[in-house]
Amino acid sequence: MILNDYKNVKLFRELIFEVHGHEKELLSKLSVDYRCSIYEKHGGKLVRCIRLW
């Protein structure tokens, strides 16, 4: 599923997704509403975000 409309993304309590480059811009946007952690595994990056409110 691709969610490029942030108002719909904010409906989710938890987000888990794989990132391929340029994660800093995405994480700075998400950090307003989510607390995110990045896990590196097998050459890829997995991001888990939990909504703050």
mmCIF file with all atom_site columns, C-alpha atoms in Angstrom:
data_model
loop_
_atom_site.group_PDB
_atom_site.id
_atom_site.type_symbol
_atom_site.label_atom_id
_atom_site.label_alt_id
_atom_site.label_comp_id
_atom_site.label_asym_id
_atom_site.label_entity_id
_atom_site.label_seq_id
_atom_site.pdbx_PDB_ins_code
_atom_site.Cartn_x
_atom_site.Cartn_y
_atom_site.Cartn_z
_atom_site.occupancy
_atom_site.B_iso_or_equiv
_atom_site.pdbx_formal_charge
_atom_site.auth_seq_id
_atom_site.auth_comp_id
_atom_site.auth_asym_id
_atom_site.auth_atom_id
_atom_site.pdbx_PDB_model_num
ATOM 1  C CA . MET A 1 1  ? 0.000  0.000  0.000  1.00 0.00 ? 1  MET A CA 1
ATOM 2  C CA . ILE A 1 2  ? 1.338  3.452  -0.864 1.00 0.00 ? 2  ILE A CA 1
ATOM 3  C CA . LEU A 1 3  ? 0.149  6.286  1.352  1.00 0.00 ? 3  LEU A CA 1
ATOM 4  C CA . ASN A 1 4  ? 1.263  9.649  0.038  1.00 0.00 ? 4  ASN A CA 1
ATOM 5  C CA . ASP A 1 5  ? -1.509 11.695 1.666  1.00 0.00 ? 5  ASP A CA 1
ATOM 6  C CA . TYR A 1 6  ? -0.302 12.572 5.173  1.00 0.00 ? 6  TYR A CA 1
ATOM 7  C CA . LYS A 1 7  ? -3.776 13.150 6.631  1.00 0.00 ? 7  LYS A CA 1
ATOM 8  C CA . ASN A 1 8  ? -4.558 9.490  5.867  1.00 0.00 ? 8  ASN A CA 1
ATOM 9  C CA . VAL A 1 9  ? -1.194 8.313  7.190  1.00 0.00 ? 9  VAL A CA 1
ATOM 10 C CA . LYS A 1 10 ? -1.924 10.012 10.529 1.00 0.00 ? 10 LYS A CA 1
ATOM 11 C CA . LEU A 1 11 ? -4.944 7.729  11.000 1.00 0.00 ? 11 LEU A CA 1
ATOM 12 C CA . PHE A 1 12 ? -2.580 4.819  11.708 1.00 0.00 ? 12 PHE A CA 1
ATOM 13 C CA . ARG A 1 13 ? -1.386 4.292  15.280 1.00 0.00 ? 13 ARG A CA 1
ATOM 14 C CA . GLU A 1 14 ? 1.714  2.371  14.155 1.00 0.00 ? 14 GLU A CA 1
ATOM 15 C CA . LEU A 1 15 ? 3.710  2.430  10.916 1.00 0.00 ? 15 LEU A CA 1
ATOM 16 C CA . ILE A 1 16 ? 6.269  -0.171 9.833  1.00 0.00 ? 16 ILE A CA 1
ATOM 17 C CA . PHE A 1 17 ? 7.963  0.228  6.480  1.00 0.00 ? 17 PHE A CA 1
ATOM 18 C CA . GLU A 1 18 ? 11.214 -0.274 4.594  1.00 0.00 ? 18 GLU A CA 1
ATOM 19 C CA . VAL A 1 19 ? 13.227 2.769  3.525  1.00 0.00 ? 19 VAL A CA 1
ATOM 20 C CA . HIS A 1 20 ? 15.488 3.097  0.500  1.00 0.00 ? 20 HIS A CA 1
ATOM 21 C CA . GLY A 1 21 ? 17.479 6.356  0.792  1.00 0.00 ? 21 GLY A CA 1
ATOM 22 C CA . HIS A 1 22 ? 16.380 9.896  1.759  1.00 0.00 ? 22 HIS A CA 1
ATOM 23 C CA . GLU A 1 23 ? 14.966 8.779  5.097  1.00 0.00 ? 23 GLU A CA 1
ATOM 24 C CA . LYS A 1 24 ? 15.957 11.987 6.930  1.00 0.00 ? 24 LYS A CA 1
ATOM 25 C CA . GLU A 1 25 ? 13.371 14.123 5.123  1.00 0.00 ? 25 GLU A CA 1
ATOM 26 C CA . LEU A 1 26 ? 10.638 11.552 5.693  1.00 0.00 ? 26 LEU A CA 1
ATOM 27 C CA . LEU A 1 27 ? 11.514 11.049 9.364  1.00 0.00 ? 27 LEU A CA 1
ATOM 28 C CA . SER A 1 28 ? 11.590 14.785 10.053 1.00 0.00 ? 28 SER A CA 1
ATOM 29 C CA . LYS A 1 29 ? 8.022  15.040 8.745  1.00 0.00 ? 29 LYS A CA 1
ATOM 30 C CA . LEU A 1 30 ? 6.857  12.003 10.707 1.00 0.00 ? 30 LEU A CA 1
ATOM 31 C CA . SER A 1 31 ? 8.540  13.180 13.937 1.00 0.00 ? 31 SER A CA 1
ATOM 32 C CA . VAL A 1 32 ? 5.800  15.791 14.396 1.00 0.00 ? 32 VAL A CA 1
ATOM 33 C CA . ASP A 1 33 ? 3.223  13.062 15.118 1.00 0.00 ? 33 ASP A CA 1
ATOM 34 C CA . TYR A 1 34 ? 5.284  9.878  15.591 1.00 0.00 ? 34 TYR A CA 1
ATOM 35 C CA . ARG A 1 35 ? 8.260  8.522  17.525 1.00 0.00 ? 35 ARG A CA 1
ATOM 36 C CA . CYS A 1 36 ? 10.321 6.521  15.038 1.00 0.00 ? 36 CYS A CA 1
ATOM 37 C CA . SER A 1 37 ? 13.115 3.967  15.323 1.00 0.00 ? 37 SER A CA 1
ATOM 38 C CA . ILE A 1 38 ? 15.336 2.736  12.487 1.00 0.00 ? 38 ILE A CA 1
ATOM 39 C CA . TYR A 1 39 ? 16.611 -0.839 12.364 1.00 0.00 ? 39 TYR A CA 1
ATOM 40 C CA . GLU A 1 40 ? 19.303 -1.856 9.876  1.00 0.00 ? 40 GLU A CA 1
ATOM 41 C CA . LYS A 1 41 ? 19.158 -5.455 8.761  1.00 0.00 ? 41 LYS A CA 1
ATOM 42 C CA . HIS A 1 42 ? 20.629 -7.295 5.782  1.00 0.00 ? 42 HIS A CA 1
ATOM 43 C CA . GLY A 1 43 ? 21.630 -4.059 4.042  1.00 0.00 ? 43 GLY A CA 1
ATOM 44 C CA . GLY A 1 44 ? 18.171 -2.483 4.308  1.00 0.00 ? 44 GLY A CA 1
ATOM 45 C CA . LYS A 1 45 ? 16.528 -0.130 6.777  1.00 0.00 ? 45 LYS A CA 1
ATOM 46 C CA . LEU A 1 46 ? 13.279 -0.886 8.543  1.00 0.00 ? 46 LEU A CA 1
ATOM 47 C CA . VAL A 1 47 ? 11.414 1.988  10.218 1.00 0.00 ? 47 VAL A CA 1
ATOM 48 C CA . ARG A 1 48 ? 8.870  1.599  13.001 1.00 0.00 ? 48 ARG A CA 1
ATOM 49 C CA . CYS A 1 49 ? 6.851  4.639  14.090 1.00 0.00 ? 49 CYS A CA 1
ATOM 50 C CA . ILE A 1 50 ? 4.342  4.912  16.948 1.00 0.00 ? 50 ILE A CA 1
ATOM 51 C CA . ARG A 1 51 ? 1.894  7.819  17.066 1.00 0.00 ? 51 ARG A CA 1
ATOM 52 C CA . LEU A 1 52 ? 2.517  10.203 19.985 1.00 0.00 ? 52 LEU A CA 1
ATOM 53 C CA . TRP A 1 53 ? -1.126 11.061 20.682 1.00 0.00 ? 53 TRP A CA 1
#
